Structures are given as structure tokens and as C-alpha cells.
mmCIF file with all atom_site columns, C-alpha atoms in Angstrom:
data_model
loop_
_atom_site.group_PDB
_atom_site.id
_atom_site.type_symbol
_atom_site.label_atom_id
_atom_site.label_alt_id
_atom_site.label_comp_id
_atom_site.label_asym_id
_atom_site.label_entity_id
_atom_site.label_seq_id
_atom_site.pdbx_PDB_ins_code
_atom_site.Cartn_x
_atom_site.Cartn_y
_atom_site.Cartn_z
_atom_site.occupancy
_atom_site.B_iso_or_equiv
_atom_site.pdbx_formal_charge
_atom_site.auth_seq_id
_atom_site.auth_comp_id
_atom_site.auth_asym_id
_atom_site.auth_atom_id
_atom_site.pdbx_PDB_model_num
ATOM 1   C CA . MET A 1 1   ? 91.405  -19.990 43.960 1.00 0.00 ? 1   MET A CA 1
ATOM 2   C CA . PRO A 1 2   ? 87.966  -18.851 42.845 1.00 0.00 ? 2   PRO A CA 1
ATOM 3   C CA . ALA A 1 3   ? 86.346  -21.941 40.358 1.00 0.00 ? 3   ALA A CA 1
ATOM 4   C CA . ASP A 1 4   ? 86.046  -19.997 37.500 1.00 0.00 ? 4   ASP A CA 1
ATOM 5   C CA . ALA A 1 5   ? 90.165  -19.061 37.628 1.00 0.00 ? 5   ALA A CA 1
ATOM 6   C CA . GLU A 1 6   ? 90.375  -22.762 37.403 1.00 0.00 ? 6   GLU A CA 1
ATOM 7   C CA . MET A 1 7   ? 88.055  -23.016 34.320 1.00 0.00 ? 7   MET A CA 1
ATOM 8   C CA . VAL A 1 8   ? 90.331  -19.762 32.810 1.00 0.00 ? 8   VAL A CA 1
ATOM 9   C CA . ALA A 1 9   ? 93.755  -21.993 33.531 1.00 0.00 ? 9   ALA A CA 1
ATOM 10  C CA . ARG A 1 10  ? 91.738  -25.121 31.770 1.00 0.00 ? 10  ARG A CA 1
ATOM 11  C CA . ILE A 1 11  ? 90.747  -23.313 28.749 1.00 0.00 ? 11  ILE A CA 1
ATOM 12  C CA . LEU A 1 12  ? 94.283  -21.420 28.390 1.00 0.00 ? 12  LEU A CA 1
ATOM 13  C CA . GLY A 1 13  ? 95.892  -24.825 29.240 1.00 0.00 ? 13  GLY A CA 1
ATOM 14  C CA . GLN A 1 14  ? 94.019  -26.403 26.175 1.00 0.00 ? 14  GLN A CA 1
ATOM 15  C CA . ALA A 1 15  ? 94.105  -23.795 24.258 1.00 0.00 ? 15  ALA A CA 1
ATOM 16  C CA . PHE A 1 16  ? 98.087  -23.336 24.351 1.00 0.00 ? 16  PHE A CA 1
ATOM 17  C CA . GLU A 1 17  ? 98.711  -27.172 23.780 1.00 0.00 ? 17  GLU A CA 1
ATOM 18  C CA . ARG A 1 18  ? 100.069 -26.528 20.560 1.00 0.00 ? 18  ARG A CA 1
ATOM 19  C CA . ASP A 1 19  ? 102.060 -23.407 20.992 1.00 0.00 ? 19  ASP A CA 1
ATOM 20  C CA . PRO A 1 20  ? 105.457 -23.297 19.870 1.00 0.00 ? 20  PRO A CA 1
ATOM 21  C CA . LEU A 1 21  ? 106.230 -20.953 22.461 1.00 0.00 ? 21  LEU A CA 1
ATOM 22  C CA . LEU A 1 22  ? 105.357 -22.634 25.461 1.00 0.00 ? 22  LEU A CA 1
ATOM 23  C CA . ASN A 1 23  ? 105.839 -25.907 24.027 1.00 0.00 ? 23  ASN A CA 1
ATOM 24  C CA . TRP A 1 24  ? 109.591 -24.840 23.924 1.00 0.00 ? 24  TRP A CA 1
ATOM 25  C CA . VAL A 1 25  ? 109.664 -23.876 27.431 1.00 0.00 ? 25  VAL A CA 1
ATOM 26  C CA . LEU A 1 26  ? 107.307 -27.188 28.826 1.00 0.00 ? 26  LEU A CA 1
ATOM 27  C CA . PRO A 1 27  ? 107.295 -29.758 26.543 1.00 0.00 ? 27  PRO A CA 1
ATOM 28  C CA . ASN A 1 28  ? 104.447 -31.593 28.359 1.00 0.00 ? 28  ASN A CA 1
ATOM 29  C CA . PRO A 1 29  ? 100.977 -29.421 27.400 1.00 0.00 ? 29  PRO A CA 1
ATOM 30  C CA . ALA A 1 30  ? 99.599  -31.431 30.819 1.00 0.00 ? 30  ALA A CA 1
ATOM 31  C CA . ASN A 1 31  ? 101.288 -28.551 32.494 1.00 0.00 ? 31  ASN A CA 1
ATOM 32  C CA . TYR A 1 32  ? 99.831  -25.962 30.941 1.00 0.00 ? 32  TYR A CA 1
ATOM 33  C CA . PRO A 1 33  ? 96.852  -25.728 33.172 1.00 0.00 ? 33  PRO A CA 1
ATOM 34  C CA . GLU A 1 34  ? 98.602  -25.590 36.535 1.00 0.00 ? 34  GLU A CA 1
ATOM 35  C CA . TYR A 1 35  ? 101.383 -23.098 34.762 1.00 0.00 ? 35  TYR A CA 1
ATOM 36  C CA . PHE A 1 36  ? 98.563  -20.601 34.063 1.00 0.00 ? 36  PHE A CA 1
ATOM 37  C CA . ALA A 1 37  ? 96.576  -20.910 37.479 1.00 0.00 ? 37  ALA A CA 1
ATOM 38  C CA . THR A 1 38  ? 99.728  -20.386 38.865 1.00 0.00 ? 38  THR A CA 1
ATOM 39  C CA . MET A 1 39  ? 99.943  -17.036 36.844 1.00 0.00 ? 39  MET A CA 1
ATOM 40  C CA . ALA A 1 40  ? 96.461  -16.227 38.207 1.00 0.00 ? 40  ALA A CA 1
ATOM 41  C CA . ARG A 1 41  ? 96.588  -16.754 41.288 1.00 0.00 ? 41  ARG A CA 1
ATOM 42  C CA . TYR A 1 42  ? 99.974  -14.829 41.951 1.00 0.00 ? 42  TYR A CA 1
ATOM 43  C CA . LEU A 1 43  ? 99.394  -11.917 39.630 1.00 0.00 ? 43  LEU A CA 1
ATOM 44  C CA . TYR A 1 44  ? 96.776  -11.331 37.388 1.00 0.00 ? 44  TYR A CA 1
ATOM 45  C CA . LEU A 1 45  ? 93.805  -11.662 39.511 1.00 0.00 ? 45  LEU A CA 1
ATOM 46  C CA . LYS A 1 46  ? 95.079  -9.279  42.033 1.00 0.00 ? 46  LYS A CA 1
ATOM 47  C CA . HIS A 1 47  ? 94.394  -6.998  38.932 1.00 0.00 ? 47  HIS A CA 1
ATOM 48  C CA . ASP A 1 48  ? 91.360  -7.865  38.211 1.00 0.00 ? 48  ASP A CA 1
ATOM 49  C CA . MET A 1 49  ? 92.125  -7.992  34.559 1.00 0.00 ? 49  MET A CA 1
ATOM 50  C CA . VAL A 1 50  ? 91.072  -11.678 34.197 1.00 0.00 ? 50  VAL A CA 1
ATOM 51  C CA . TYR A 1 51  ? 88.401  -12.431 31.665 1.00 0.00 ? 51  TYR A CA 1
ATOM 52  C CA . MET A 1 52  ? 86.381  -15.622 30.603 1.00 0.00 ? 52  MET A CA 1
ATOM 53  C CA . ALA A 1 53  ? 83.692  -15.723 27.950 1.00 0.00 ? 53  ALA A CA 1
ATOM 54  C CA . GLU A 1 54  ? 80.362  -16.068 29.361 1.00 0.00 ? 54  GLU A CA 1
ATOM 55  C CA . ASP A 1 55  ? 79.687  -19.425 27.995 1.00 0.00 ? 55  ASP A CA 1
ATOM 56  C CA . GLY A 1 56  ? 83.241  -20.586 28.790 1.00 0.00 ? 56  GLY A CA 1
ATOM 57  C CA . SER A 1 57  ? 84.493  -20.953 25.794 1.00 0.00 ? 57  SER A CA 1
ATOM 58  C CA . GLY A 1 58  ? 87.592  -18.573 26.191 1.00 0.00 ? 58  GLY A CA 1
ATOM 59  C CA . ALA A 1 59  ? 89.820  -16.911 28.313 1.00 0.00 ? 59  ALA A CA 1
ATOM 60  C CA . ALA A 1 60  ? 92.223  -13.937 28.882 1.00 0.00 ? 60  ALA A CA 1
ATOM 61  C CA . MET A 1 61  ? 94.525  -12.766 31.382 1.00 0.00 ? 61  MET A CA 1
ATOM 62  C CA . CYS A 1 62  ? 96.230  -8.909  31.214 1.00 0.00 ? 62  CYS A CA 1
ATOM 63  C CA . LEU A 1 63  ? 98.103  -6.611  33.595 1.00 0.00 ? 63  LEU A CA 1
ATOM 64  C CA . PRO A 1 64  ? 97.479  -2.907  33.839 1.00 0.00 ? 64  PRO A CA 1
ATOM 65  C CA . PRO A 1 65  ? 100.403 -0.581  32.836 1.00 0.00 ? 65  PRO A CA 1
ATOM 66  C CA . ASN A 1 66  ? 103.325 -0.848  35.223 1.00 0.00 ? 66  ASN A CA 1
ATOM 67  C CA . VAL A 1 67  ? 103.176 -3.515  36.412 1.00 0.00 ? 67  VAL A CA 1
ATOM 68  C CA . THR A 1 68  ? 104.913 -6.652  35.077 1.00 0.00 ? 68  THR A CA 1
ATOM 69  C CA . HIS A 1 69  ? 106.201 -10.162 36.138 1.00 0.00 ? 69  HIS A CA 1
ATOM 70  C CA . GLU A 1 70  ? 108.401 -8.269  38.451 1.00 0.00 ? 70  GLU A CA 1
ATOM 71  C CA . ALA A 1 71  ? 105.750 -7.834  40.753 1.00 0.00 ? 71  ALA A CA 1
ATOM 72  C CA . LEU A 1 72  ? 105.861 -11.236 42.396 1.00 0.00 ? 72  LEU A CA 1
ATOM 73  C CA . SER A 1 73  ? 107.049 -11.445 45.847 1.00 0.00 ? 73  SER A CA 1
ATOM 74  C CA . ARG A 1 74  ? 110.398 -13.907 45.901 1.00 0.00 ? 74  ARG A CA 1
ATOM 75  C CA . ARG A 1 75  ? 108.957 -16.556 47.177 1.00 0.00 ? 75  ARG A CA 1
ATOM 76  C CA . GLN A 1 76  ? 106.242 -16.589 44.172 1.00 0.00 ? 76  GLN A CA 1
ATOM 77  C CA . VAL A 1 77  ? 109.076 -16.505 42.172 1.00 0.00 ? 77  VAL A CA 1
ATOM 78  C CA . PHE A 1 78  ? 110.681 -19.294 43.435 1.00 0.00 ? 78  PHE A CA 1
ATOM 79  C CA . THR A 1 79  ? 107.692 -21.636 43.900 1.00 0.00 ? 79  THR A CA 1
ATOM 80  C CA . LEU A 1 80  ? 107.325 -20.502 40.478 1.00 0.00 ? 80  LEU A CA 1
ATOM 81  C CA . LEU A 1 81  ? 110.492 -21.099 39.157 1.00 0.00 ? 81  LEU A CA 1
ATOM 82  C CA . ARG A 1 82  ? 110.443 -24.856 41.436 1.00 0.00 ? 82  ARG A CA 1
ATOM 83  C CA . LYS A 1 83  ? 107.715 -25.470 38.912 1.00 0.00 ? 83  LYS A CA 1
ATOM 84  C CA . MET A 1 84  ? 108.686 -24.698 36.132 1.00 0.00 ? 84  MET A CA 1
ATOM 85  C CA . ARG A 1 85  ? 111.933 -26.782 36.806 1.00 0.00 ? 85  ARG A CA 1
ATOM 86  C CA . SER A 1 86  ? 109.469 -29.772 37.544 1.00 0.00 ? 86  SER A CA 1
ATOM 87  C CA . ALA A 1 87  ? 107.966 -29.590 34.678 1.00 0.00 ? 87  ALA A CA 1
ATOM 88  C CA . GLY A 1 88  ? 110.275 -28.855 32.037 1.00 0.00 ? 88  GLY A CA 1
ATOM 89  C CA . GLY A 1 89  ? 113.376 -29.890 33.941 1.00 0.00 ? 89  GLY A CA 1
ATOM 90  C CA . VAL A 1 90  ? 116.639 -28.127 33.789 1.00 0.00 ? 90  VAL A CA 1
ATOM 91  C CA . ARG A 1 91  ? 116.374 -27.343 30.386 1.00 0.00 ? 91  ARG A CA 1
ATOM 92  C CA . GLY A 1 92  ? 112.935 -25.884 30.515 1.00 0.00 ? 92  GLY A CA 1
ATOM 93  C CA . LEU A 1 93  ? 113.881 -23.569 33.033 1.00 0.00 ? 93  LEU A CA 1
ATOM 94  C CA . VAL A 1 94  ? 116.619 -22.492 31.470 1.00 0.00 ? 94  VAL A CA 1
ATOM 95  C CA . ARG A 1 95  ? 114.504 -21.655 28.924 1.00 0.00 ? 95  ARG A CA 1
ATOM 96  C CA . TYR A 1 96  ? 112.174 -19.897 30.982 1.00 0.00 ? 96  TYR A CA 1
ATOM 97  C CA . LEU A 1 97  ? 114.738 -17.859 32.411 1.00 0.00 ? 97  LEU A CA 1
ATOM 98  C CA . LYS A 1 98  ? 116.358 -16.758 28.874 1.00 0.00 ? 98  LYS A CA 1
ATOM 99  C CA . LEU A 1 99  ? 113.166 -15.907 27.720 1.00 0.00 ? 99  LEU A CA 1
ATOM 100 C CA . SER A 1 100 ? 111.821 -13.460 30.733 1.00 0.00 ? 100 SER A CA 1
ATOM 101 C CA . ARG A 1 101 ? 115.191 -11.863 30.170 1.00 0.00 ? 101 ARG A CA 1
ATOM 102 C CA . ILE A 1 102 ? 114.534 -11.281 26.466 1.00 0.00 ? 102 ILE A CA 1
ATOM 103 C CA . PHE A 1 103 ? 110.462 -10.105 27.372 1.00 0.00 ? 103 PHE A CA 1
ATOM 104 C CA . GLN A 1 104 ? 112.262 -7.813  29.786 1.00 0.00 ? 104 GLN A CA 1
ATOM 105 C CA . GLU A 1 105 ? 114.559 -6.527  27.447 1.00 0.00 ? 105 GLU A CA 1
ATOM 106 C CA . GLN A 1 106 ? 111.661 -5.970  24.776 1.00 0.00 ? 106 GLN A CA 1
ATOM 107 C CA . TYR A 1 107 ? 108.678 -3.717  26.904 1.00 0.00 ? 107 TYR A CA 1
ATOM 108 C CA . PRO A 1 108 ? 107.431 -0.821  25.083 1.00 0.00 ? 108 PRO A CA 1
ATOM 109 C CA . PRO A 1 109 ? 109.122 2.277   27.090 1.00 0.00 ? 109 PRO A CA 1
ATOM 110 C CA . GLN A 1 110 ? 105.058 3.931   27.057 1.00 0.00 ? 110 GLN A CA 1
ATOM 111 C CA . PRO A 1 111 ? 102.662 2.926   29.458 1.00 0.00 ? 111 PRO A CA 1
ATOM 112 C CA . TYR A 1 112 ? 100.473 -0.253  28.168 1.00 0.00 ? 112 TYR A CA 1
ATOM 113 C CA . VAL A 1 113 ? 97.865  -2.991  28.995 1.00 0.00 ? 113 VAL A CA 1
ATOM 114 C CA . TYR A 1 114 ? 99.667  -6.224  28.746 1.00 0.00 ? 114 TYR A CA 1
ATOM 115 C CA . LEU A 1 115 ? 97.737  -9.103  26.853 1.00 0.00 ? 115 LEU A CA 1
ATOM 116 C CA . HIS A 1 116 ? 100.113 -12.516 28.675 1.00 0.00 ? 116 HIS A CA 1
ATOM 117 C CA . ALA A 1 117 ? 97.128  -14.813 27.378 1.00 0.00 ? 117 ALA A CA 1
ATOM 118 C CA . ILE A 1 118 ? 94.172  -15.285 25.287 1.00 0.00 ? 118 ILE A CA 1
ATOM 119 C CA . GLY A 1 119 ? 92.796  -18.843 24.306 1.00 0.00 ? 119 GLY A CA 1
ATOM 120 C CA . VAL A 1 120 ? 89.718  -20.601 23.029 1.00 0.00 ? 120 VAL A CA 1
ATOM 121 C CA . ARG A 1 121 ? 88.764  -23.913 23.467 1.00 0.00 ? 121 ARG A CA 1
ATOM 122 C CA . LYS A 1 122 ? 89.093  -25.863 20.470 1.00 0.00 ? 122 LYS A CA 1
ATOM 123 C CA . ASP A 1 123 ? 85.999  -26.818 19.566 1.00 0.00 ? 123 ASP A CA 1
ATOM 124 C CA . ARG A 1 124 ? 85.136  -22.745 19.326 1.00 0.00 ? 124 ARG A CA 1
ATOM 125 C CA . GLN A 1 125 ? 88.467  -21.566 17.536 1.00 0.00 ? 125 GLN A CA 1
ATOM 126 C CA . GLY A 1 126 ? 87.415  -19.878 14.823 1.00 0.00 ? 126 GLY A CA 1
ATOM 127 C CA . CYS A 1 127 ? 83.751  -18.593 15.931 1.00 0.00 ? 127 CYS A CA 1
ATOM 128 C CA . GLY A 1 128 ? 84.983  -14.811 16.980 1.00 0.00 ? 128 GLY A CA 1
ATOM 129 C CA . VAL A 1 129 ? 85.099  -15.695 20.717 1.00 0.00 ? 129 VAL A CA 1
ATOM 130 C CA . GLY A 1 130 ? 88.727  -15.143 20.444 1.00 0.00 ? 130 GLY A CA 1
ATOM 131 C CA . SER A 1 131 ? 87.993  -11.553 18.934 1.00 0.00 ? 131 SER A CA 1
ATOM 132 C CA . SER A 1 132 ? 84.839  -10.764 21.104 1.00 0.00 ? 132 SER A CA 1
ATOM 133 C CA . LEU A 1 133 ? 87.630  -11.028 24.263 1.00 0.00 ? 133 LEU A CA 1
ATOM 134 C CA . LEU A 1 134 ? 90.330  -9.069  22.732 1.00 0.00 ? 134 LEU A CA 1
ATOM 135 C CA . GLN A 1 135 ? 87.073  -6.560  22.491 1.00 0.00 ? 135 GLN A CA 1
ATOM 136 C CA . VAL A 1 136 ? 86.463  -6.136  25.721 1.00 0.00 ? 136 VAL A CA 1
ATOM 137 C CA . VAL A 1 137 ? 90.262  -5.531  26.587 1.00 0.00 ? 137 VAL A CA 1
ATOM 138 C CA . LEU A 1 138 ? 90.833  -3.184  23.908 1.00 0.00 ? 138 LEU A CA 1
ATOM 139 C CA . SER A 1 139 ? 88.100  -1.190  24.148 1.00 0.00 ? 139 SER A CA 1
ATOM 140 C CA . GLN A 1 140 ? 89.313  -0.612  27.796 1.00 0.00 ? 140 GLN A CA 1
ATOM 141 C CA . CYS A 1 141 ? 92.830  -0.002  25.902 1.00 0.00 ? 141 CYS A CA 1
ATOM 142 C CA . ASP A 1 142 ? 90.740  3.325   23.844 1.00 0.00 ? 142 ASP A CA 1
ATOM 143 C CA . ARG A 1 143 ? 88.818  4.347   26.747 1.00 0.00 ? 143 ARG A CA 1
ATOM 144 C CA . GLU A 1 144 ? 91.922  4.634   28.958 1.00 0.00 ? 144 GLU A CA 1
ATOM 145 C CA . VAL A 1 145 ? 94.221  6.050   25.397 1.00 0.00 ? 145 VAL A CA 1
ATOM 146 C CA . LEU A 1 146 ? 96.474  3.138   26.372 1.00 0.00 ? 146 LEU A CA 1
ATOM 147 C CA . CYS A 1 147 ? 98.401  1.050   24.332 1.00 0.00 ? 147 CYS A CA 1
ATOM 148 C CA . ALA A 1 148 ? 98.160  -3.026  24.355 1.00 0.00 ? 148 ALA A CA 1
ATOM 149 C CA . TYR A 1 149 ? 100.858 -5.247  23.650 1.00 0.00 ? 149 TYR A CA 1
ATOM 150 C CA . LEU A 1 150 ? 101.920 -8.982  23.691 1.00 0.00 ? 150 LEU A CA 1
ATOM 151 C CA . GLU A 1 151 ? 104.294 -11.484 22.564 1.00 0.00 ? 151 GLU A CA 1
ATOM 152 C CA . ASN A 1 152 ? 103.242 -13.788 19.933 1.00 0.00 ? 152 ASN A CA 1
ATOM 153 C CA . ALA A 1 153 ? 104.991 -16.887 18.050 1.00 0.00 ? 153 ALA A CA 1
ATOM 154 C CA . ASN A 1 154 ? 102.067 -18.789 16.899 1.00 0.00 ? 154 ASN A CA 1
ATOM 155 C CA . ASP A 1 155 ? 102.057 -17.150 12.871 1.00 0.00 ? 155 ASP A CA 1
ATOM 156 C CA . ARG A 1 156 ? 98.205  -18.957 12.895 1.00 0.00 ? 156 ARG A CA 1
ATOM 157 C CA . ASN A 1 157 ? 97.371  -15.789 15.506 1.00 0.00 ? 157 ASN A CA 1
ATOM 158 C CA . LEU A 1 158 ? 98.654  -13.079 13.363 1.00 0.00 ? 158 LEU A CA 1
ATOM 159 C CA . PRO A 1 159 ? 95.838  -12.268 11.506 1.00 0.00 ? 159 PRO A CA 1
ATOM 160 C CA . LEU A 1 160 ? 93.558  -11.739 14.531 1.00 0.00 ? 160 LEU A CA 1
ATOM 161 C CA . TYR A 1 161 ? 95.827  -9.736  15.952 1.00 0.00 ? 161 TYR A CA 1
ATOM 162 C CA . GLU A 1 162 ? 96.792  -7.505  12.832 1.00 0.00 ? 162 GLU A CA 1
ATOM 163 C CA . ARG A 1 163 ? 93.172  -7.401  12.164 1.00 0.00 ? 163 ARG A CA 1
ATOM 164 C CA . HIS A 1 164 ? 92.584  -6.074  15.795 1.00 0.00 ? 164 HIS A CA 1
ATOM 165 C CA . GLY A 1 165 ? 94.878  -2.928  15.159 1.00 0.00 ? 165 GLY A CA 1
ATOM 166 C CA . PHE A 1 166 ? 98.766  -5.164  16.705 1.00 0.00 ? 166 PHE A CA 1
ATOM 167 C CA . ARG A 1 167 ? 101.620 -4.301  14.303 1.00 0.00 ? 167 ARG A CA 1
ATOM 168 C CA . CYS A 1 168 ? 104.905 -6.055  14.581 1.00 0.00 ? 168 CYS A CA 1
ATOM 169 C CA . ILE A 1 169 ? 107.378 -3.882  16.692 1.00 0.00 ? 169 ILE A CA 1
ATOM 170 C CA . HIS A 1 170 ? 109.958 -6.393  17.272 1.00 0.00 ? 170 HIS A CA 1
ATOM 171 C CA . LYS A 1 171 ? 111.068 -10.123 15.967 1.00 0.00 ? 171 LYS A CA 1
ATOM 172 C CA . ILE A 1 172 ? 113.188 -12.519 17.264 1.00 0.00 ? 172 ILE A CA 1
ATOM 173 C CA . ALA A 1 173 ? 114.167 -15.998 16.705 1.00 0.00 ? 173 ALA A CA 1
ATOM 174 C CA . LEU A 1 174 ? 115.417 -17.531 20.283 1.00 0.00 ? 174 LEU A CA 1
ATOM 175 C CA . SER A 1 175 ? 117.652 -20.407 18.783 1.00 0.00 ? 175 SER A CA 1
ATOM 176 C CA . VAL A 1 176 ? 118.237 -23.008 15.914 1.00 0.00 ? 176 VAL A CA 1
ATOM 177 C CA . ASP A 1 177 ? 115.584 -25.134 17.403 1.00 0.00 ? 177 ASP A CA 1
ATOM 178 C CA . GLY A 1 178 ? 113.653 -22.614 19.051 1.00 0.00 ? 178 GLY A CA 1
ATOM 179 C CA . PRO A 1 179 ? 110.041 -20.738 17.743 1.00 0.00 ? 179 PRO A CA 1
ATOM 180 C CA . ARG A 1 180 ? 109.769 -16.720 16.599 1.00 0.00 ? 180 ARG A CA 1
ATOM 181 C CA . ILE A 1 181 ? 108.216 -14.250 18.789 1.00 0.00 ? 181 ILE A CA 1
ATOM 182 C CA . ARG A 1 182 ? 106.855 -11.468 17.486 1.00 0.00 ? 182 ARG A CA 1
ATOM 183 C CA . PHE A 1 183 ? 106.605 -8.406  20.007 1.00 0.00 ? 183 PHE A CA 1
ATOM 184 C CA . MET A 1 184 ? 103.403 -6.912  18.750 1.00 0.00 ? 184 MET A CA 1
ATOM 185 C CA . LEU A 1 185 ? 101.840 -3.119  19.865 1.00 0.00 ? 185 LEU A CA 1
ATOM 186 C CA . ARG A 1 186 ? 98.326  -1.549  18.928 1.00 0.00 ? 186 ARG A CA 1
ATOM 187 C CA . ARG A 1 187 ? 98.012  2.109   19.902 1.00 0.00 ? 187 ARG A CA 1
ATOM 188 C CA . PRO A 1 188 ? 94.734  3.186   21.449 1.00 0.00 ? 188 PRO A CA 1
ATOM 189 C CA . HIS A 1 189 ? 92.272  3.985   18.734 1.00 0.00 ? 189 HIS A CA 1
ATOM 190 C CA . ALA A 1 190 ? 90.253  7.992   19.106 1.00 0.00 ? 190 ALA A CA 1
ATOM 191 C CA . GLY A 1 191 ? 86.130  7.196   20.537 1.00 0.00 ? 191 GLY A CA 1
#
């Protein structure tokens, strides 16, 4: 795994420490860098849509149109599920599988770039790093006339996404104790 991919995993692991959705599935934030490293290694790096701020303060992982987590091989899925069970126990694994099914049911019908994760180191949050990373992805979407899509369970991130043109297309509460997820879509802007 390239050194900068490891750094991306560390950045995202730290940035998601208080993410309601990831906390619900994997209660120990110490496991987050390994989760992001595994996802980067198995899926995101292959599609050349992993981004990092030049100063290492933020990172993002995306997928191009028509590529979803179903692109993982059976072996990769098995390894990922084994890691999820090890990190989150049976309860975390069950939640991960439930979440995967819900996400699949909510995918928009039109082609889109999927923004899996965008995160900024704690000491640089609120400094425009997230906006800069988003702008890189969204500029590409606009050039290629593609929608951008993401799931968000952190109310704190809503203003950022809305400021960049994302709109909530659906909302789900996972359970009584689970987070509320907003499925958000941004249509391409004419250049």
C-alpha cells in the first residue's frame, strides 16, 4: 500500500472518530484507520479517486459511476467481514451488513460519483480543507456532467454539503439507538 494511502487512512480514521454512523458500527475508533486502509486497498485506489490535501490535512475517497462496493471480490468481502467482526463483534458485523443493504437500496438511478469519505484532521477543521477537497471532486463531476452522491449521518457536516449544492433526497433512522442517515445528491453545475 503506498505511503500516502496509509496517510489517507490515518487522516480519515482521525476525522471519523466521532462520526455517528461509524461509531454505531465500530464502537472503537482505534479500528477506523484499518477500516479505511482496507477499503482504499481493495477498492478506491484501483479507481484513482483517492485525494489528499497537499499538506496532509485532509483526504477523500470516491468511486466513479457504475462502481459500487459490490465490485469487491468474494475473497475481499470475506476478509472485510472478518475484520469488521473482529473490530465490532457480532453486533457490529450485523449492523454493517444491515447498513450495506440499506445503502444499496438507496443508490440513485442516474450515474454518479460516490463520495465514500471526506475528512479533515481535527486541528485543521473549519479552515476550508474539506471545501477544497470537495471542490476537486465536484469540478470533475461538473466537467463530466455527473451527479455526486454521499451518505451523511453527521449533522455538523450538513452546512458544508449544502453549501456545495448537495440536497437530501432521502432520510432514514437506522433504529431507536442508531443514527439518522441523510442520502444526499448534487446535480452537475453548468460550466
